[in-house]
Amino acid sequence: MSTDLFVSHRNLLFTVAYEMLGSAADAEDVLQETWLRWSDVDADEVRDPRAYLVRITTRLALNRIRTLSRRRESYVGPWLPEPLLTSPDVAEDVELADSVSTAMLLVLETLGPTERAVFVLREVFDLPYEEIAAAVDKTPAAVRQIAHRARSHVDARRPRVETDRAERDAVTRRFMAAVATGDLQGLMDVLAPDVVLITDGGGIKKAALRPIEGADKVLRFLTAVFPDDVEARAEPVLVNGHVGVRLLADDVLDTVATWRIDDGLVTGLYFVRNPAKLGRVDEEVGLSR
């Protein structure tokens, strides 16, 4: 019974941890710790297992954030969330897909730990304030204020103009076709003039040490990363709730690319090249609802 209860809530708990940490590996560690604590509890004595498990997961994730903050202080170059395979049913859930997108996870990185936890639990999973208050050790009134502040912060950083799904899919197809064929002009046509490229090599693979701004500079960087003497191939993959691209160089996974679309153009490009973050993209099982 105890195991069945944990398994039934596992996807929820993993998503909470992943959205708070931006790392699937760390989210899995949090779930392992959550299971160990849950296994010591008499499930029959727990009135609301889901709330109890969410509370444990949230507190463990908040504790881990402090460790990750110290680790990222010494990280070489920009840090991007670990790409995560997602199943088609996640992509169909628009709110959930957007909440795990690379662009949103980067916005969440700008929140304080408690604000991030409150935002995820309230805005993504619509948990009641009382339940969130128990998870973050605050009063419900304080949680309401934190939620309002976090929501305002995130709303100010959301896409400038909402893009409907049909338009987003069209831009995605054009972008992928340009990448797959090496059509630089086609790529220019789909990039916003002020597009920003963020590359995460973790000090292991070639990557820019700061964001690259402007379509011309972005194209020059991409040309340098994939020179003519390398056989490059682009493969679509459902990652972080949306279609992304696996870029292979000489048949070896080199990069996972995702992007942000505003008003029909790509305004943000996110290239994860750090090999330590790419292993899960080749796994068959990803995040599901």
PDB file of C-alpha atoms in Angstrom:
ATOM      1  CA  MET A   1       0.000   0.000   0.000  1.00  0.00           C
ATOM      2  CA  SER A   2       2.784   2.422   0.937  1.00  0.00           C
ATOM      3  CA  THR A   3       4.648   1.698  -2.297  1.00  0.00           C
ATOM      4  CA  ASP A   4       1.514   1.999  -4.427  1.00  0.00           C
ATOM      5  CA  LEU A   5       0.709   5.396  -2.933  1.00  0.00           C
ATOM      6  CA  PHE A   6       4.192   6.685  -3.655  1.00  0.00           C
ATOM      7  CA  VAL A   7       4.183   5.386  -7.229  1.00  0.00           C
ATOM      8  CA  SER A   8       0.766   6.910  -7.907  1.00  0.00           C
ATOM      9  CA  HIS A   9       2.122  10.364  -7.040  1.00  0.00           C
ATOM     10  CA  ARG A  10       5.619   9.926  -8.444  1.00  0.00           C
ATOM     11  CA  ASN A  11       5.151  11.989 -11.621  1.00  0.00           C
ATOM     12  CA  LEU A  12       3.716  14.875  -9.614  1.00  0.00           C
ATOM     13  CA  LEU A  13       6.580  14.754  -7.118  1.00  0.00           C
ATOM     14  CA  PHE A  14       9.223  14.538  -9.843  1.00  0.00           C
ATOM     15  CA  THR A  15       7.749  17.504 -11.700  1.00  0.00           C
ATOM     16  CA  VAL A  16       7.640  19.601  -8.526  1.00  0.00           C
ATOM     17  CA  ALA A  17      11.293  18.797  -7.798  1.00  0.00           C
ATOM     18  CA  TYR A  18      12.410  19.312 -11.398  1.00  0.00           C
ATOM     19  CA  GLU A  19      10.677  22.685 -11.727  1.00  0.00           C
ATOM     20  CA  MET A  20      12.262  23.816  -8.470  1.00  0.00           C
ATOM     21  CA  LEU A  21      15.753  22.560  -9.319  1.00  0.00           C
ATOM     22  CA  GLY A  22      16.045  22.560 -13.108  1.00  0.00           C
ATOM     23  CA  SER A  23      17.947  19.291 -12.899  1.00  0.00           C
ATOM     24  CA  ALA A  24      16.467  15.859 -13.523  1.00  0.00           C
ATOM     25  CA  ALA A  25      19.372  14.192 -11.731  1.00  0.00           C
ATOM     26  CA  ASP A  26      18.837  16.283  -8.600  1.00  0.00           C
ATOM     27  CA  ALA A  27      15.082  15.770  -8.840  1.00  0.00           C
ATOM     28  CA  GLU A  28      15.641  12.015  -8.840  1.00  0.00           C
ATOM     29  CA  ASP A  29      17.859  12.347  -5.768  1.00  0.00           C
ATOM     30  CA  VAL A  30      15.105  14.289  -4.015  1.00  0.00           C
ATOM     31  CA  LEU A  31      12.586  11.597  -4.901  1.00  0.00           C
ATOM     32  CA  GLN A  32      14.889   8.923  -3.515  1.00  0.00           C
ATOM     33  CA  GLU A  33      15.133  10.824  -0.229  1.00  0.00           C
ATOM     34  CA  THR A  34      11.363  11.350  -0.246  1.00  0.00           C
ATOM     35  CA  TRP A  35      10.804   7.623  -0.675  1.00  0.00           C
ATOM     36  CA  LEU A  36      13.170   6.785   2.180  1.00  0.00           C
ATOM     37  CA  ARG A  37      11.275   9.109   4.504  1.00  0.00           C
ATOM     38  CA  TRP A  38       7.901   7.893   3.273  1.00  0.00           C
ATOM     39  CA  SER A  39       8.882   4.262   3.790  1.00  0.00           C
ATOM     40  CA  ASP A  40       9.399   4.973   7.496  1.00  0.00           C
ATOM     41  CA  VAL A  41       5.878   6.361   7.857  1.00  0.00           C
ATOM     42  CA  ASP A  42       2.755   4.361   8.647  1.00  0.00           C
ATOM     43  CA  ALA A  43       0.662   5.296   5.592  1.00  0.00           C
ATOM     44  CA  ASP A  44      -2.539   4.456   7.474  1.00  0.00           C
ATOM     45  CA  GLU A  45      -1.793   7.319   9.843  1.00  0.00           C
ATOM     46  CA  VAL A  46      -1.478   9.875   7.023  1.00  0.00           C
ATOM     47  CA  ARG A  47      -4.764  11.606   6.265  1.00  0.00           C
ATOM     48  CA  ASP A  48      -3.716  13.046   2.869  1.00  0.00           C
ATOM     49  CA  PRO A  49      -0.809  11.101   1.306  1.00  0.00           C
ATOM     50  CA  ARG A  50      -0.432  13.450  -1.662  1.00  0.00           C
ATOM     51  CA  ALA A  51      -0.144  16.540   0.524  1.00  0.00           C
ATOM     52  CA  TYR A  52       2.275  14.740   2.824  1.00  0.00           C
ATOM     53  CA  LEU A  53       4.502  13.610  -0.056  1.00  0.00           C
ATOM     54  CA  VAL A  54       4.446  17.049  -1.694  1.00  0.00           C
ATOM     55  CA  ARG A  55       5.455  18.599   1.611  1.00  0.00           C
ATOM     56  CA  ILE A  56       8.426  16.258   1.991  1.00  0.00           C
ATOM     57  CA  THR A  57       9.504  16.744  -1.629  1.00  0.00           C
ATOM     58  CA  THR A  58       9.241  20.536  -1.425  1.00  0.00           C
ATOM     59  CA  ARG A  59      11.259  20.779   1.758  1.00  0.00           C
ATOM     60  CA  LEU A  60      13.976  18.468   0.430  1.00  0.00           C
ATOM     61  CA  ALA A  61      14.120  20.449  -2.819  1.00  0.00           C
ATOM     62  CA  LEU A  62      14.448  23.719  -0.889  1.00  0.00           C
ATOM     63  CA  ASN A  63      17.346  22.234   1.059  1.00  0.00           C
ATOM     64  CA  ARG A  64      19.022  21.071  -2.161  1.00  0.00           C
ATOM     65  CA  ILE A  65      18.682  24.508  -3.770  1.00  0.00           C
ATOM     66  CA  ARG A  66      21.275  25.832  -1.317  1.00  0.00           C
ATOM     67  CA  THR A  67      23.761  23.181  -2.438  1.00  0.00           C
ATOM     68  CA  LEU A  68      23.046  23.870  -6.099  1.00  0.00           C
ATOM     69  CA  SER A  69      23.518  27.613  -5.603  1.00  0.00           C
ATOM     70  CA  ARG A  70      27.040  27.042  -4.320  1.00  0.00           C
ATOM     71  CA  ARG A  71      27.762  24.633  -7.174  1.00  0.00           C
ATOM     72  CA  ARG A  72      26.578  27.095  -9.814  1.00  0.00           C
ATOM     73  CA  GLU A  73      28.801  29.849  -8.462  1.00  0.00           C
ATOM     74  CA  SER A  74      31.771  27.935  -9.882  1.00  0.00           C
ATOM     75  CA  TYR A  75      29.993  26.781 -13.065  1.00  0.00           C
ATOM     76  CA  VAL A  76      31.860  27.712 -16.249  1.00  0.00           C
ATOM     77  CA  GLY A  77      29.725  29.905 -18.503  1.00  0.00           C
ATOM     78  CA  PRO A  78      25.930  30.192 -18.514  1.00  0.00           C
ATOM     79  CA  TRP A  79      23.893  27.512 -16.777  1.00  0.00           C
ATOM     80  CA  LEU A  80      20.856  26.001 -18.501  1.00  0.00           C
ATOM     81  CA  PRO A  81      18.346  23.487 -17.118  1.00  0.00           C
ATOM     82  CA  GLU A  82      18.981  19.837 -17.878  1.00  0.00           C
ATOM     83  CA  PRO A  83      16.929  18.849 -20.963  1.00  0.00           C
ATOM     84  CA  LEU A  84      14.163  16.438 -20.109  1.00  0.00           C
ATOM     85  CA  LEU A  85      12.316  14.109 -22.444  1.00  0.00           C
ATOM     86  CA  THR A  86       8.569  14.595 -22.224  1.00  0.00           C
ATOM     87  CA  SER A  87       5.786  12.411 -23.512  1.00  0.00           C
ATOM     88  CA  PRO A  88       3.133  13.581 -26.019  1.00  0.00           C
ATOM     89  CA  ASP A  89       0.486  13.872 -23.306  1.00  0.00           C
ATOM     90  CA  VAL A  90       2.623  16.481 -21.530  1.00  0.00           C
ATOM     91  CA  ALA A  91       2.871  18.491 -24.759  1.00  0.00           C
ATOM     92  CA  GLU A  92      -0.925  18.344 -25.048  1.00  0.00           C
ATOM     93  CA  ASP A  93      -1.263  19.901 -21.587  1.00  0.00           C
ATOM     94  CA  VAL A  94      -0.419  23.488 -22.553  1.00  0.00           C
ATOM     95  CA  GLU A  95       0.020  24.812 -19.028  1.00  0.00           C
ATOM     96  CA  LEU A  96       2.218  21.921 -17.905  1.00  0.00           C
ATOM     97  CA  ALA A  97       4.266  22.058 -21.125  1.00  0.00           C
ATOM     98  CA  ASP A  98       4.924  25.769 -20.700  1.00  0.00           C
ATOM     99  CA  SER A  99       5.821  25.312 -17.038  1.00  0.00           C
ATOM    100  CA  VAL A 100       8.658  22.888 -17.861  1.00  0.00           C
ATOM    101  CA  SER A 101       9.890  24.764 -20.932  1.00  0.00           C
ATOM    102  CA  THR A 102      13.480  25.954 -20.873  1.00  0.00           C
ATOM    103  CA  ALA A 103      12.343  29.561 -21.125  1.00  0.00           C
ATOM    104  CA  MET A 104      10.074  29.237 -18.082  1.00  0.00           C
ATOM    105  CA  LEU A 105      12.658  27.367 -16.023  1.00  0.00           C
ATOM    106  CA  LEU A 106      15.093  30.224 -16.665  1.00  0.00           C
ATOM    107  CA  VAL A 107      12.453  32.676 -15.447  1.00  0.00           C
ATOM    108  CA  LEU A 108      11.947  30.558 -12.329  1.00  0.00           C
ATOM    109  CA  GLU A 109      15.709  30.755 -11.716  1.00  0.00           C
ATOM    110  CA  THR A 110      15.248  34.483 -11.042  1.00  0.00           C
ATOM    111  CA  LEU A 111      12.888  33.793  -8.136  1.00  0.00           C
ATOM    112  CA  GLY A 112      14.004  33.174  -4.588  1.00  0.00           C
ATOM    113  CA  PRO A 113      13.733  29.539  -3.407  1.00  0.00           C
ATOM    114  CA  THR A 114      10.512  29.996  -1.420  1.00  0.00           C
ATOM    115  CA  GLU A 115       8.925  32.129  -4.150  1.00  0.00           C
ATOM    116  CA  ARG A 116       9.799  29.459  -6.682  1.00  0.00           C
ATOM    117  CA  ALA A 117       8.274  26.696  -4.580  1.00  0.00           C
ATOM    118  CA  VAL A 118       5.091  28.690  -3.986  1.00  0.00           C
ATOM    119  CA  PHE A 119       4.753  29.599  -7.661  1.00  0.00           C
ATOM    120  CA  VAL A 120       5.181  26.013  -8.830  1.00  0.00           C
ATOM    121  CA  LEU A 121       2.783  24.559  -6.271  1.00  0.00           C
ATOM    122  CA  ARG A 122       0.121  27.234  -6.788  1.00  0.00           C
ATOM    123  CA  GLU A 123       0.327  28.259 -10.441  1.00  0.00           C
ATOM    124  CA  VAL A 124       1.272  24.915 -11.985  1.00  0.00           C
ATOM    125  CA  PHE A 125      -0.537  22.454  -9.730  1.00  0.00           C
ATOM    126  CA  ASP A 126      -3.188  24.715  -8.177  1.00  0.00           C
ATOM    127  CA  LEU A 127      -2.571  23.434  -4.670  1.00  0.00           C
ATOM    128  CA  PRO A 128      -4.555  25.201  -1.917  1.00  0.00           C
ATOM    129  CA  TYR A 129      -2.742  27.894   0.042  1.00  0.00           C
ATOM    130  CA  GLU A 130      -3.059  25.935   3.271  1.00  0.00           C
ATOM    131  CA  GLU A 131      -1.294  22.940   1.732  1.00  0.00           C
ATOM    132  CA  ILE A 132       1.482  25.124   0.321  1.00  0.00           C
ATOM    133  CA  ALA A 133       1.872  26.872   3.659  1.00  0.00           C
ATOM    134  CA  ALA A 134       2.564  23.532   5.341  1.00  0.00           C
ATOM    135  CA  ALA A 135       5.153  22.675   2.689  1.00  0.00           C
ATOM    136  CA  VAL A 136       7.143  25.922   2.985  1.00  0.00           C
ATOM    137  CA  ASP A 137       6.609  26.586   6.715  1.00  0.00           C
ATOM    138  CA  LYS A 138       4.695  29.840   6.193  1.00  0.00           C
ATOM    139  CA  THR A 139       1.223  30.999   7.108  1.00  0.00           C
ATOM    140  CA  PRO A 140      -1.469  30.844   4.436  1.00  0.00           C
ATOM    141  CA  ALA A 141      -1.653  34.658   4.466  1.00  0.00           C
ATOM    142  CA  ALA A 142       2.093  34.901   3.855  1.00  0.00           C
ATOM    143  CA  VAL A 143       1.853  32.339   1.069  1.00  0.00           C
ATOM    144  CA  ARG A 144      -0.847  34.410  -0.649  1.00  0.00           C
ATOM    145  CA  GLN A 145       1.468  37.434  -0.625  1.00  0.00           C
ATOM    146  CA  ILE A 146       4.421  35.384  -1.879  1.00  0.00           C
ATOM    147  CA  ALA A 147       2.278  33.879  -4.646  1.00  0.00           C
ATOM    148  CA  HIS A 148       1.123  37.324  -5.772  1.00  0.00           C
ATOM    149  CA  ARG A 149       4.685  38.653  -5.811  1.00  0.00           C
ATOM    150  CA  ALA A 150       6.016  35.622  -7.674  1.00  0.00           C
ATOM    151  CA  ARG A 151       3.178  35.734 -10.212  1.00  0.00           C
ATOM    152  CA  SER A 152       3.863  39.409 -10.964  1.00  0.00           C
ATOM    153  CA  HIS A 153       7.573  38.678 -11.347  1.00  0.00           C
ATOM    154  CA  VAL A 154       6.966  35.806 -13.759  1.00  0.00           C
ATOM    155  CA  ASP A 155       4.262  37.614 -15.764  1.00  0.00           C
ATOM    156  CA  ALA A 156       6.685  40.468 -16.438  1.00  0.00           C
ATOM    157  CA  ARG A 157       9.090  37.964 -18.018  1.00  0.00           C
ATOM    158  CA  ARG A 158       6.662  35.823 -20.003  1.00  0.00           C
ATOM    159  CA  PRO A 159       6.614  35.970 -23.835  1.00  0.00           C
ATOM    160  CA  ARG A 160       5.894  39.484 -25.036  1.00  0.00           C
ATOM    161  CA  VAL A 161       3.014  38.360 -27.269  1.00  0.00           C
ATOM    162  CA  GLU A 162       1.153  35.097 -26.839  1.00  0.00           C
ATOM    163  CA  THR A 163       1.717  32.753 -29.799  1.00  0.00           C
ATOM    164  CA  ASP A 164      -1.068  30.303 -30.613  1.00  0.00           C
ATOM    165  CA  ARG A 165      -0.193  26.683 -31.133  1.00  0.00           C
ATOM    166  CA  ALA A 166      -0.643  26.692 -34.928  1.00  0.00           C
ATOM    167  CA  GLU A 167       1.720  29.634 -35.325  1.00  0.00           C
ATOM    168  CA  ARG A 168       4.225  28.127 -32.918  1.00  0.00           C
ATOM    169  CA  ASP A 169       4.193  24.834 -34.812  1.00  0.00           C
ATOM    170  CA  ALA A 170       4.716  26.661 -38.109  1.00  0.00           C
ATOM    171  CA  VAL A 171       7.705  28.585 -36.760  1.00  0.00           C
ATOM    172  CA  THR A 172       9.104  25.379 -35.276  1.00  0.00           C
ATOM    173  CA  ARG A 173       8.863  23.577 -38.637  1.00  0.00           C
ATOM    174  CA  ARG A 174      10.617  26.441 -40.413  1.00  0.00           C
ATOM    175  CA  PHE A 175      13.339  26.601 -37.789  1.00  0.00           C
ATOM    176  CA  MET A 176      13.959  22.850 -37.853  1.00  0.00           C
ATOM    177  CA  ALA A 177      14.024  22.758 -41.658  1.00  0.00           C
ATOM    178  CA  ALA A 178      16.606  25.542 -41.723  1.00  0.00           C
ATOM    179  CA  VAL A 179      18.763  23.791 -39.113  1.00  0.00           C
ATOM    180  CA  ALA A 180      18.501  20.395 -40.809  1.00  0.00           C
ATOM    181  CA  THR A 181      19.495  21.720 -44.248  1.00  0.00           C
ATOM    182  CA  GLY A 182      22.015  24.312 -43.112  1.00  0.00           C
ATOM    183  CA  ASP A 183      19.894  27.038 -44.732  1.00  0.00           C
ATOM    184  CA  LEU A 184      21.391  30.142 -43.137  1.00  0.00           C
ATOM    185  CA  GLN A 185      19.005  32.523 -44.897  1.00  0.00           C
ATOM    186  CA  GLY A 186      16.052  30.416 -43.797  1.00  0.00           C
ATOM    187  CA  LEU A 187      17.398  30.557 -40.261  1.00  0.00           C
ATOM    188  CA  MET A 188      17.778  34.330 -40.454  1.00  0.00           C
ATOM    189  CA  ASP A 189      14.154  34.625 -41.565  1.00  0.00           C
ATOM    190  CA  VAL A 190      12.870  32.832 -38.467  1.00  0.00           C
ATOM    191  CA  LEU A 191      15.145  34.547 -35.923  1.00  0.00           C
ATOM    192  CA  ALA A 192      14.101  37.792 -34.273  1.00  0.00           C
ATOM    193  CA  PRO A 193      16.639  40.603 -34.826  1.00  0.00           C
ATOM    194  CA  ASP A 194      17.263  40.718 -31.059  1.00  0.00           C
ATOM    195  CA  VAL A 195      17.362  36.925 -30.572  1.00  0.00           C
ATOM    196  CA  VAL A 196      19.486  35.757 -27.647  1.00  0.00           C
ATOM    197  CA  LEU A 197      21.491  32.523 -27.763  1.00  0.00           C
ATOM    198  CA  ILE A 198      22.546  30.903 -24.499  1.00  0.00           C
ATOM    199  CA  THR A 199      24.960  27.978 -24.686  1.00  0.00           C
ATOM    200  CA  ASP A 200      25.820  25.658 -21.814  1.00  0.00           C
ATOM    201  CA  GLY A 201      29.043  23.712 -22.258  1.00  0.00           C
ATOM    202  CA  GLY A 202      29.852  23.377 -18.569  1.00  0.00           C
ATOM    203  CA  GLY A 203      33.527  24.045 -19.313  1.00  0.00           C
ATOM    204  CA  ILE A 204      33.673  20.748 -21.226  1.00  0.00           C
ATOM    205  CA  LYS A 205      32.373  21.616 -24.706  1.00  0.00           C
ATOM    206  CA  LYS A 206      32.851  24.798 -26.703  1.00  0.00           C
ATOM    207  CA  ALA A 207      30.309  27.382 -25.608  1.00  0.00           C
ATOM    208  CA  ALA A 208      30.022  31.135 -25.271  1.00  0.00           C
ATOM    209  CA  LEU A 209      30.875  32.405 -21.803  1.00  0.00           C
ATOM    210  CA  ARG A 210      28.005  34.875 -21.967  1.00  0.00           C
ATOM    211  CA  PRO A 211      24.731  35.159 -23.916  1.00  0.00           C
ATOM    212  CA  ILE A 212      25.059  36.122 -27.595  1.00  0.00           C
ATOM    213  CA  GLU A 213      22.636  38.813 -28.749  1.00  0.00           C
ATOM    214  CA  GLY A 214      21.547  39.588 -32.305  1.00  0.00           C
ATOM    215  CA  ALA A 215      20.768  37.357 -35.281  1.00  0.00           C
ATOM    216  CA  ASP A 216      24.047  38.053 -37.117  1.00  0.00           C
ATOM    217  CA  LYS A 217      26.212  37.181 -34.103  1.00  0.00           C
ATOM    218  CA  VAL A 218      24.135  34.082 -33.398  1.00  0.00           C
ATOM    219  CA  LEU A 219      24.632  32.798 -36.945  1.00  0.00           C
ATOM    220  CA  ARG A 220      28.378  33.416 -36.809  1.00  0.00           C
ATOM    221  CA  PHE A 221      28.604  31.420 -33.602  1.00  0.00           C
ATOM    222  CA  LEU A 222      26.566  28.530 -34.984  1.00  0.00           C
ATOM    223  CA  THR A 223      28.757  28.382 -38.080  1.00  0.00           C
ATOM    224  CA  ALA A 224      31.867  28.209 -35.903  1.00  0.00           C
ATOM    225  CA  VAL A 225      30.437  25.475 -33.681  1.00  0.00           C
ATOM    226  CA  PHE A 226      29.492  23.254 -36.626  1.00  0.00           C
ATOM    227  CA  PRO A 227      32.277  23.704 -39.212  1.00  0.00           C
ATOM    228  CA  ASP A 228      31.954  22.402 -42.780  1.00  0.00           C
ATOM    229  CA  ASP A 229      34.167  19.369 -42.174  1.00  0.00           C
ATOM    230  CA  VAL A 230      31.762  17.950 -39.569  1.00  0.00           C
ATOM    231  CA  GLU A 231      28.761  15.889 -40.669  1.00  0.00           C
ATOM    232  CA  ALA A 232      25.946  17.495 -38.722  1.00  0.00           C
ATOM    233  CA  ARG A 233      22.426  16.096 -38.446  1.00  0.00           C
ATOM    234  CA  ALA A 234      19.321  17.448 -36.715  1.00  0.00           C
ATOM    235  CA  GLU A 235      16.675  15.156 -35.247  1.00  0.00           C
ATOM    236  CA  PRO A 236      13.400  16.295 -33.664  1.00  0.00           C
ATOM    237  CA  VAL A 237      12.781  15.305 -30.060  1.00  0.00           C
ATOM    238  CA  LEU A 238       9.991  16.112 -27.634  1.00  0.00           C
ATOM    239  CA  VAL A 239      11.848  17.819 -24.799  1.00  0.00           C
ATOM    240  CA  ASN A 240      10.661  20.059 -21.979  1.00  0.00           C
ATOM    241  CA  GLY A 241       7.103  19.968 -23.217  1.00  0.00           C
ATOM    242  CA  HIS A 242       7.851  21.141 -26.772  1.00  0.00           C
ATOM    243  CA  VAL A 243       9.572  19.990 -29.932  1.00  0.00           C
ATOM    244  CA  GLY A 244      13.330  20.459 -29.697  1.00  0.00           C
ATOM    245  CA  VAL A 245      16.302  19.274 -31.710  1.00  0.00           C
ATOM    246  CA  ARG A 246      19.046  16.769 -31.093  1.00  0.00           C
ATOM    247  CA  LEU A 247      22.097  17.990 -33.004  1.00  0.00           C
ATOM    248  CA  LEU A 248      24.519  15.214 -33.862  1.00  0.00           C
ATOM    249  CA  ALA A 249      28.087  15.749 -35.080  1.00  0.00           C
ATOM    250  CA  ASP A 250      29.536  12.736 -36.869  1.00  0.00           C
ATOM    251  CA  ASP A 251      26.655  10.650 -35.413  1.00  0.00           C
ATOM    252  CA  VAL A 252      27.487  11.630 -31.820  1.00  0.00           C
ATOM    253  CA  LEU A 253      24.974  13.632 -29.766  1.00  0.00           C
ATOM    254  CA  ASP A 254      26.506  17.081 -29.475  1.00  0.00           C
ATOM    255  CA  THR A 255      23.726  19.479 -28.507  1.00  0.00           C
ATOM    256  CA  VAL A 256      20.098  19.617 -27.467  1.00  0.00           C
ATOM    257  CA  ALA A 257      18.455  22.808 -28.667  1.00  0.00           C
ATOM    258  CA  THR A 258      15.213  24.356 -27.507  1.00  0.00           C
ATOM    259  CA  TRP A 259      13.802  27.790 -28.207  1.00  0.00           C
ATOM    260  CA  ARG A 260      11.374  30.494 -27.206  1.00  0.00           C
ATOM    261  CA  ILE A 261       8.909  32.026 -29.667  1.00  0.00           C
ATOM    262  CA  ASP A 262       7.433  35.506 -29.382  1.00  0.00           C
ATOM    263  CA  ASP A 263       5.085  36.977 -31.976  1.00  0.00           C
ATOM    264  CA  GLY A 264       6.010  34.425 -34.640  1.00  0.00           C
ATOM    265  CA  LEU A 265       9.797  34.639 -34.322  1.00  0.00           C
ATOM    266  CA  VAL A 266      12.441  32.804 -32.313  1.00  0.00           C
ATOM    267  CA  THR A 267      13.587  35.214 -29.596  1.00  0.00           C
ATOM    268  CA  GLY A 268      15.542  32.782 -27.430  1.00  0.00           C
ATOM    269  CA  LEU A 269      17.796  29.867 -28.348  1.00  0.00           C
ATOM    270  CA  TYR A 270      19.054  27.473 -25.684  1.00  0.00           C
ATOM    271  CA  PHE A 271      21.855  25.060 -26.552  1.00  0.00           C
ATOM    272  CA  VAL A 272      22.854  22.490 -23.956  1.00  0.00           C
ATOM    273  CA  ARG A 273      26.234  20.969 -24.883  1.00  0.00           C
ATOM    274  CA  ASN A 274      27.468  19.848 -21.487  1.00  0.00           C
ATOM    275  CA  PRO A 275      27.705  16.036 -21.867  1.00  0.00           C
ATOM    276  CA  ALA A 276      26.738  15.569 -18.211  1.00  0.00           C
ATOM    277  CA  LYS A 277      23.287  16.970 -19.053  1.00  0.00           C
ATOM    278  CA  LEU A 278      22.612  15.047 -22.256  1.00  0.00           C
ATOM    279  CA  GLY A 279      22.377  11.437 -21.120  1.00  0.00           C
ATOM    280  CA  ARG A 280      18.642  11.432 -20.419  1.00  0.00           C
ATOM    281  CA  VAL A 281      17.747  12.730 -23.871  1.00  0.00           C
ATOM    282  CA  ASP A 282      18.726   9.326 -25.269  1.00  0.00           C
ATOM    283  CA  GLU A 283      16.569   7.451 -22.772  1.00  0.00           C
ATOM    284  CA  GLU A 284      13.246   6.054 -23.868  1.00  0.00           C
ATOM    285  CA  VAL A 285      11.201   7.190 -20.870  1.00  0.00           C
ATOM    286  CA  GLY A 286      10.675  10.849 -20.065  1.00  0.00           C
ATOM    287  CA  LEU A 287       8.330  12.951 -18.005  1.00  0.00           C
ATOM    288  CA  SER A 288       4.682  11.990 -18.348  1.00  0.00           C
ATOM    289  CA  ARG A 289       1.543  13.310 -16.736  1.00  0.00           C
TER     290      ARG A 289
END
